[in-house]
XYZ file of C-alpha atoms in Angstrom:
569
model
C 72.206 142.781 100.447
C 70.739 140.898 103.429
C 68.497 142.223 106.173
C 71.688 142.633 108.209
C 72.478 145.778 106.261
C 70.094 147.693 108.563
C 73.070 147.871 110.952
C 76.529 149.255 110.238
C 79.608 149.629 112.449
C 82.072 152.487 112.640
C 85.333 151.426 114.262
C 87.960 153.779 115.697
C 91.278 151.942 115.884
C 94.722 152.920 117.108
C 96.377 149.791 118.494
C 96.248 145.973 118.231
C 95.014 146.325 114.637
C 95.092 142.563 114.123
C 92.413 142.113 116.789
C 90.364 144.986 115.380
C 90.552 143.292 111.974
C 89.207 140.042 113.468
C 86.198 141.857 114.936
C 85.603 143.827 111.707
C 85.642 140.573 109.703
C 83.190 138.977 112.160
C 80.675 141.793 111.609
C 81.260 142.153 107.879
C 80.887 138.430 107.143
C 77.490 138.562 108.858
C 76.238 141.274 106.542
C 77.037 144.401 108.526
C 79.010 147.097 106.713
C 82.077 148.308 108.572
C 83.890 151.601 108.175
C 87.279 151.743 109.881
C 89.244 154.782 111.002
C 92.885 154.204 111.902
C 94.667 156.828 113.969
C 97.012 158.903 111.821
C 99.797 158.276 114.292
C 99.795 154.564 113.492
C 102.708 153.489 111.293
C 101.955 153.138 107.603
C 103.008 149.468 107.472
C 100.537 148.539 110.218
C 97.756 150.408 108.448
C 98.572 148.810 105.088
C 98.699 145.331 106.695
C 95.192 145.789 108.111
C 93.833 146.959 104.759
C 95.374 143.910 103.074
C 93.850 141.551 105.650
C 90.352 142.916 104.956
C 90.695 143.552 101.199
C 88.486 140.553 100.326
C 85.445 142.041 102.087
C 83.290 144.205 99.852
C 81.428 145.869 102.699
C 84.498 147.177 104.559
C 85.766 150.733 103.994
C 88.566 152.870 105.425
C 88.020 156.569 106.082
C 90.293 159.630 106.073
C 92.790 159.463 108.918
C 93.090 161.970 111.765
C 95.426 162.091 114.763
C 93.312 161.020 117.717
C 94.921 162.278 120.897
C 92.796 161.848 124.006
C 90.675 164.848 124.925
C 91.088 166.601 121.544
C 88.950 167.296 118.493
C 90.699 164.653 116.374
C 88.493 161.856 117.800
C 85.300 163.723 116.791
C 86.737 164.465 113.334
C 87.580 160.777 112.886
C 84.055 159.781 113.935
C 82.499 162.319 111.538
C 84.640 161.167 108.617
C 83.914 157.456 109.117
C 80.196 158.123 109.650
C 79.958 160.143 106.465
C 81.439 157.182 104.546
C 78.911 154.876 106.135
C 75.957 157.105 105.210
C 77.215 157.638 101.649
C 78.239 154.064 100.743
C 75.590 152.022 102.556
C 72.127 153.565 102.075
C 70.323 150.551 103.572
C 71.927 151.058 106.992
C 69.379 152.317 109.486
C 71.464 152.281 112.686
C 75.151 153.188 112.945
C 77.025 151.624 115.881
C 80.190 153.373 117.026
C 82.808 150.996 118.435
C 86.537 150.980 119.111
C 89.222 148.638 117.935
C 89.260 147.060 121.379
C 85.557 146.277 121.350
C 84.153 142.773 121.082
C 80.643 141.466 120.360
C 79.230 139.498 123.260
C 76.055 138.260 121.534
C 75.287 137.109 118.007
C 74.886 139.952 115.493
C 71.360 138.792 114.738
C 70.360 139.527 118.365
C 71.520 143.149 118.043
C 69.836 143.594 114.674
C 66.545 142.226 116.015
C 66.823 144.495 119.042
C 67.333 147.595 116.884
C 64.696 146.554 114.331
C 62.177 146.545 117.158
C 63.253 150.138 117.885
C 63.773 151.667 114.420
C 63.619 155.323 115.527
C 65.460 155.092 118.828
C 68.888 156.617 119.395
C 70.997 154.907 122.065
C 73.455 157.434 123.468
C 74.359 158.401 126.999
C 73.384 162.075 127.263
C 73.220 163.778 130.669
C 73.247 167.459 131.575
C 76.397 168.712 133.299
C 74.520 169.337 136.577
C 73.647 165.640 136.837
C 77.021 164.147 135.878
C 78.722 162.287 138.683
C 81.499 160.443 136.911
C 83.794 163.170 135.509
C 87.340 163.128 136.809
C 89.476 166.270 136.964
C 87.132 168.980 138.265
C 85.837 170.242 134.894
C 82.119 169.906 134.175
C 80.564 173.097 132.900
C 83.967 174.760 132.500
C 84.878 172.387 129.683
C 82.238 174.249 127.629
C 83.097 177.831 128.686
C 86.896 177.864 128.668
C 89.461 177.328 125.902
C 91.771 174.328 125.792
C 94.542 174.846 123.250
C 96.993 172.643 125.167
C 97.000 168.848 125.578
C 96.125 167.637 129.059
C 98.401 164.588 128.654
C 101.439 165.983 126.899
C 101.300 169.663 127.975
C 99.875 169.344 131.476
C 101.791 172.297 132.918
C 100.532 174.649 130.251
C 97.035 173.160 130.392
C 96.681 173.760 134.161
C 98.070 177.280 134.096
C 96.022 178.371 131.127
C 92.870 177.115 132.862
C 93.913 178.956 136.037
C 94.513 182.148 134.036
C 91.081 182.016 132.438
C 89.465 181.494 135.807
C 91.397 184.437 137.262
C 90.314 186.846 134.534
C 86.827 185.281 134.505
C 86.926 184.436 130.828
C 83.898 182.609 129.418
C 83.099 181.400 125.928
C 79.627 181.917 124.567
C 77.656 178.731 124.098
C 75.739 178.593 120.783
C 72.074 179.440 120.932
C 69.691 176.575 121.833
C 72.615 174.366 122.835
C 72.356 172.776 126.274
C 75.656 171.006 127.040
C 75.346 167.273 127.722
C 77.947 164.658 128.546
C 78.079 160.903 128.147
C 79.910 157.868 126.909
C 81.674 158.163 123.557
C 80.156 154.880 122.330
C 76.712 155.246 120.819
C 74.265 153.724 118.354
C 72.384 156.387 116.307
C 69.736 156.188 113.596
C 70.586 157.259 110.056
C 68.079 160.088 110.410
C 69.695 161.511 113.551
C 73.279 161.059 112.361
C 72.437 162.683 109.006
C 70.827 165.626 110.756
C 73.942 166.213 112.858
C 76.470 165.816 110.034
C 74.501 167.526 107.285
C 72.680 170.233 109.296
C 72.984 173.908 108.256
C 74.690 174.874 111.541
C 77.368 172.161 111.517
C 80.230 174.615 110.946
C 79.054 176.716 113.901
C 78.868 173.663 116.154
C 82.171 172.255 114.909
C 83.984 175.548 115.536
C 82.559 175.682 119.045
C 83.192 172.065 120.074
C 86.678 172.135 118.560
C 87.714 174.117 121.648
C 85.726 172.093 124.148
C 87.716 169.768 126.437
C 87.102 166.063 125.598
C 84.608 166.843 122.821
C 84.034 163.184 121.979
C 82.095 162.953 125.269
C 79.919 165.964 124.468
C 79.611 166.681 120.725
C 77.107 164.008 119.677
C 75.725 163.799 123.222
C 74.670 167.466 123.025
C 73.599 167.755 119.415
C 71.456 164.627 119.519
C 69.083 166.515 121.854
C 68.468 169.080 119.093
C 67.533 166.638 116.315
C 66.369 163.334 117.791
C 62.759 162.500 118.569
C 63.561 159.431 120.682
C 66.680 159.249 122.840
C 67.465 156.436 125.265
C 70.211 157.850 127.436
C 72.356 154.749 127.670
C 75.040 153.005 125.707
C 74.629 149.497 124.317
C 78.317 148.974 124.909
C 79.521 147.604 128.229
C 82.247 149.970 129.329
C 83.364 150.171 132.948
C 85.695 152.725 134.572
C 87.701 152.735 137.792
C 87.902 155.432 140.432
C 90.492 157.347 138.368
C 88.314 157.425 135.277
C 90.407 154.784 133.480
C 88.578 151.972 131.641
C 88.580 148.497 133.063
C 90.277 145.932 130.842
C 88.622 142.540 130.373
C 90.754 139.390 130.409
C 90.081 135.693 129.810
C 88.928 135.112 133.349
C 86.105 137.639 132.814
C 84.356 135.288 130.387
C 81.409 134.379 132.619
C 81.147 137.923 133.885
C 80.763 139.226 130.319
C 78.122 136.622 129.543
C 76.072 137.616 132.564
C 75.865 141.229 131.428
C 73.586 140.387 128.443
C 75.236 143.321 126.640
C 75.795 143.321 122.924
C 79.339 144.764 122.876
C 82.084 145.269 125.474
C 85.286 147.268 125.715
C 88.199 147.227 126.492
C 89.281 143.678 125.669
C 92.907 142.759 126.317
C 94.526 142.008 122.920
C 95.955 138.741 124.295
C 92.628 137.456 125.692
C 92.637 134.549 123.263
C 89.859 132.686 125.057
C 87.503 135.642 124.818
C 88.141 136.130 121.099
C 87.699 132.389 120.402
C 84.481 132.289 122.394
C 82.663 135.370 121.123
C 83.848 135.666 117.511
C 81.835 132.637 116.411
C 78.234 131.858 115.536
C 78.151 129.497 118.488
C 78.045 132.250 121.091
C 75.346 131.562 123.650
C 72.009 132.789 122.358
C 70.348 135.367 124.563
C 67.701 136.622 122.185
C 65.135 138.924 123.683
C 67.115 139.747 126.809
C 67.550 143.377 127.676
C 71.191 144.455 128.037
C 71.734 144.811 131.740
C 75.246 145.904 132.787
C 73.823 146.629 136.237
C 73.900 142.885 136.937
C 77.682 143.050 137.265
C 77.935 146.540 138.748
C 78.172 145.044 142.247
C 81.294 143.116 141.281
C 82.897 146.184 139.729
C 82.052 148.273 142.813
C 83.720 145.643 144.985
C 86.737 145.627 142.670
C 87.071 149.396 142.905
C 86.718 149.276 146.679
C 89.329 146.533 146.938
C 91.723 148.527 144.754
C 91.176 151.784 146.688
C 90.993 150.352 150.220
C 92.294 146.803 149.973
C 91.754 144.217 152.652
C 91.770 145.440 156.264
C 95.257 145.628 157.651
C 96.976 144.676 154.378
C 99.259 147.338 152.949
C 100.095 147.456 149.261
C 102.441 149.530 147.144
C 99.726 151.677 145.537
C 98.469 152.913 148.923
C 101.519 152.665 151.168
C 102.917 156.195 150.650
C 99.530 157.807 151.361
C 98.634 158.524 154.978
C 95.302 157.029 156.099
C 94.652 155.324 152.731
C 94.478 151.962 154.435
C 91.263 150.039 155.072
C 91.766 149.639 158.799
C 95.170 149.963 160.387
C 95.441 146.300 161.277
C 93.784 143.109 160.110
C 92.217 141.823 163.323
C 91.523 142.749 166.968
C 94.416 142.503 169.426
C 95.050 143.424 173.067
C 97.789 145.535 174.697
C 98.475 145.243 178.435
C 100.288 147.946 180.351
C 101.547 146.837 183.766
C 99.810 143.478 184.055
C 102.936 141.318 183.892
C 104.402 143.519 186.658
C 101.358 143.153 188.948
C 100.746 139.401 188.394
C 103.171 136.505 188.375
C 103.010 134.384 185.192
C 100.299 136.652 183.819
C 101.037 135.728 180.212
C 100.627 132.002 180.864
C 97.392 132.608 182.816
C 95.855 134.834 180.139
C 96.754 132.410 177.325
C 95.180 129.481 179.196
C 92.085 131.492 180.185
C 91.278 133.049 176.799
C 92.957 130.709 174.307
C 94.791 133.666 172.749
C 98.458 134.037 171.876
C 100.104 136.105 174.647
C 103.496 137.676 174.012
C 105.825 139.474 176.339
C 107.085 142.972 175.623
C 107.183 143.009 171.820
C 108.767 146.486 171.859
C 111.338 145.889 174.591
C 114.639 147.656 173.843
C 116.830 144.563 173.925
C 114.689 141.874 172.283
C 111.264 141.155 170.765
C 109.660 138.882 173.364
C 107.557 136.557 171.232
C 105.342 133.995 172.974
C 107.284 130.879 173.923
C 110.570 132.692 173.496
C 110.511 132.175 169.706
C 113.281 133.807 167.690
C 111.280 133.748 164.420
C 107.507 134.198 164.338
C 104.668 134.039 161.789
C 105.446 136.053 158.681
C 109.213 135.460 159.183
C 109.300 138.195 161.807
C 112.600 138.260 163.689
C 113.098 138.968 167.393
C 115.826 141.440 166.410
C 114.998 144.892 167.873
C 117.021 146.497 165.089
C 114.842 144.992 162.406
C 111.662 145.763 164.349
C 112.633 149.395 164.898
C 113.480 149.920 161.218
C 109.719 150.063 160.649
C 107.783 149.339 163.834
C 104.451 150.079 162.197
C 104.994 147.415 159.575
C 106.256 145.012 162.244
C 102.950 145.259 164.135
C 100.699 145.205 161.085
C 102.559 142.217 159.634
C 102.304 140.355 162.957
C 98.527 140.902 163.107
C 98.095 140.038 159.421
C 100.180 136.860 159.600
C 98.273 135.596 162.641
C 94.686 136.266 161.498
C 92.240 133.952 163.260
C 94.238 133.926 166.505
C 93.958 136.761 168.987
C 97.290 138.389 169.721
C 98.068 139.972 173.090
C 101.295 141.614 174.216
C 102.723 143.536 177.140
C 103.769 147.151 176.978
C 105.305 149.730 179.304
C 107.167 153.038 179.493
C 110.532 151.237 179.169
C 109.518 150.015 175.696
C 109.796 151.871 172.407
C 106.980 154.452 172.336
C 106.977 155.138 168.593
C 103.684 153.380 167.919
C 101.606 154.973 170.670
C 99.620 157.292 168.341
C 99.179 154.539 165.749
C 97.798 152.038 168.272
C 95.587 154.654 169.929
C 93.975 155.373 166.545
C 93.477 151.690 165.717
C 89.891 150.546 166.261
C 91.165 146.959 166.507
C 93.233 147.695 169.596
C 92.009 146.913 173.111
C 94.311 148.685 175.582
C 94.291 147.963 179.332
C 96.512 150.103 181.492
C 97.509 149.790 185.141
C 99.252 153.111 185.588
C 102.286 153.189 187.847
C 102.853 149.414 187.724
C 106.272 150.028 186.196
C 107.417 151.021 189.704
C 107.131 147.448 191.006
C 110.253 146.104 189.208
C 112.175 149.186 190.364
C 111.049 148.600 193.944
C 112.302 145.000 193.799
C 115.563 145.845 192.088
C 118.777 145.960 194.049
C 119.947 149.245 192.571
C 121.286 152.409 194.129
C 118.296 154.426 195.346
C 119.491 157.536 193.571
C 119.457 155.638 190.285
C 116.029 154.248 191.121
C 114.694 157.744 191.749
C 115.989 159.060 188.440
C 114.643 156.070 186.541
C 111.243 156.368 188.243
C 111.031 160.018 187.258
C 111.849 159.153 183.656
C 109.355 156.292 183.439
C 106.611 158.364 185.044
C 107.136 161.130 182.497
C 106.984 158.625 179.597
C 103.829 156.984 180.932
C 102.176 160.363 181.506
C 102.734 161.188 177.815
C 101.357 157.774 176.796
C 98.232 158.296 178.891
C 97.723 161.714 177.326
C 97.755 160.112 173.881
C 95.264 157.437 174.980
C 92.910 159.996 176.501
C 92.644 162.134 173.329
C 89.130 162.553 171.954
C 90.282 161.196 168.602
C 91.322 157.841 170.090
C 89.595 154.920 168.377
C 91.027 152.066 170.420
C 89.059 150.535 173.324
C 90.991 151.925 176.301
C 90.636 151.173 180.040
C 92.919 152.804 182.597
C 93.249 152.010 186.282
C 95.752 153.350 188.764
C 97.735 150.618 190.508
C 95.882 151.322 193.761
C 92.481 151.067 192.111
C 93.319 147.796 190.412
C 94.779 145.857 193.344
C 91.834 146.941 195.532
C 89.497 144.759 193.437
C 91.199 142.983 190.521
C 88.463 140.437 189.632
C 86.045 142.878 188.014
C 88.553 144.400 185.533
C 90.036 140.968 184.763
C 86.559 139.609 183.997
C 85.862 142.550 181.698
C 89.135 141.968 179.830
C 88.540 138.222 179.431
C 84.963 138.820 178.197
C 86.208 141.225 175.527
C 88.917 138.873 174.300
C 86.698 135.778 174.185
C 83.081 136.986 174.308
C 81.612 133.611 173.400
C 83.106 131.725 176.300
C 80.932 133.419 178.989
C 83.377 132.037 181.490
C 83.168 133.476 185.003
C 86.533 133.861 186.711
C 86.811 132.241 190.091
C 90.317 133.370 190.840
C 92.825 135.858 189.569
C 96.430 135.014 188.710
C 98.792 135.290 191.639
C 99.451 138.921 192.508
C 102.875 140.094 193.531
C 103.343 140.831 197.240
C 102.992 144.567 197.782
C 104.140 144.638 201.409
C 106.452 147.618 201.816
C 105.528 149.190 198.423
C 103.822 152.119 200.114
C 106.983 152.875 202.051
C 108.973 152.701 198.776
C 106.726 155.373 197.303
C 107.150 157.458 200.410
C 110.936 157.159 200.109
C 110.690 158.452 196.546
C 108.794 161.438 197.823
C 111.367 161.997 200.524
C 114.090 162.030 197.835
C 112.249 164.740 195.853
C 110.414 162.605 193.270
C 106.598 162.771 193.396
C 104.997 159.451 192.249
C 101.430 160.327 191.110
C 100.396 157.545 188.719
C 100.131 154.713 191.247
C 97.243 156.019 193.308
C 97.119 156.244 197.088
C 99.219 153.674 198.969
C 99.790 153.848 202.761
C 103.347 154.379 203.903
C 103.175 151.604 206.544
C 103.452 147.843 206.209
C 99.789 147.365 205.207
C 99.909 146.564 201.484
C 96.280 147.515 200.924
C 95.830 150.849 199.109
C 93.712 153.618 200.564
C 91.554 153.781 197.409
C 87.881 152.894 197.774
C 87.046 153.009 194.084
C 86.562 149.256 193.930
C 88.498 148.858 190.700
C 86.309 151.016 188.478
C 88.444 152.100 185.501
C 88.863 155.317 183.649
C 87.033 154.264 180.450
C 88.096 156.104 177.299
C 86.018 154.183 174.839
């Protein structure tokens, strides 16, 4: 026997037995006894093959097999059986390290032995009272100790949920054994012989076993609770690096996690992907990078795992993925970048799109949601992201059309025109988008009608329809829940003093330019527009969104507001 016999490993295996055998051989050949439990549900030929592979090692044992279904007593029974073999067959072992078949050593065995030899009476096991647990998933903390769980959560979920609900309804509660304070923690521990013997050979073991046999997920509470009754020195942490995602599922380590695992300074990690050949080649040798004396510090990589969880849950702003798409408001930002929407500007100004593009350096489109065609900048038929100008394709999923456009053009500000004649489906979506900057000249839609050579009766009906649509749009934009940056002017307010609102818009689109506007784009001639509005009134239609225009030939509106907008946000 070498000094390495002060440490023994118990391994719980249920899959990828060839990899588990490699790890067991690595530890055994370096003087550490290994006791292996193989799930009873594993086929006999796989079990026999593993035993044959390790038959040449005198310090490897196999324990009695139990069925180890998640959340059930079988995992604790398997741990007990293998630990009892370890204590009986290897009396020199001072610390027993519980590992799984998917575990892998990250540091030389001698480092772990030296670390434990310096702490001969210390038990390393995560053990936290139920009030302080923040990682449990499923809503059962204290109730896992006071209710009964005869049904499997995985294979009998319907019965499991209804039996729990029934016990809650009748207020059933099991009695917790005297002096027992329930604790929870990671399944993977490293206990001293003295502590493990006290738990497995104590006079009250049958009482504790009968109680925990009906506790939910007992492998996370049995040893974690009982160690508090018998141990004189507990460090509430695991020496095994084991990370979990937001659903409580363990992270799996692959070959590209090599440097990440090295940085953790931990002794053992799980779960390792069975096909991570590079990891197995690197760590199952005596040439693993020496880190003697360093304290295991999984916190060094916690930031990366937190970012990974956030990326998985939220994703990148404006990018939709399959795992989040069906869930409302699961996205991390509705769109990927800021963009601007202009209501009525192309009607008030001639060549407004060309002027805005030249002034701000942004990409300015026409009416992207026009009923007959998607008016991309430059009259393009296909745009970034293979977006088509077909209104039929756009209207199949207008939300995805807009989000894809913004995503595919990141780095270039997108601007587009909008009006009551366009498809209104996305109004609530855009209003709730913090990336949207919306500028509205209400009533500007009347200018094309005024200039059209249509029958006045048709014009009146169309004006009434468009006014109703725009009124509904403005109501959406004025809601208190609106997150977009919204500015609203009536047509009269805007044409009274257009330079101030145009300067504000340009400054928001390109804040770094600090360019002062010296002239506005050419405004359409409004001579006679006031009389047009009066004619609409005379025909029974009341135009209210344009502001106050005189009925004579003077095109100047009666408003004295000097272009100050209604500012939503």
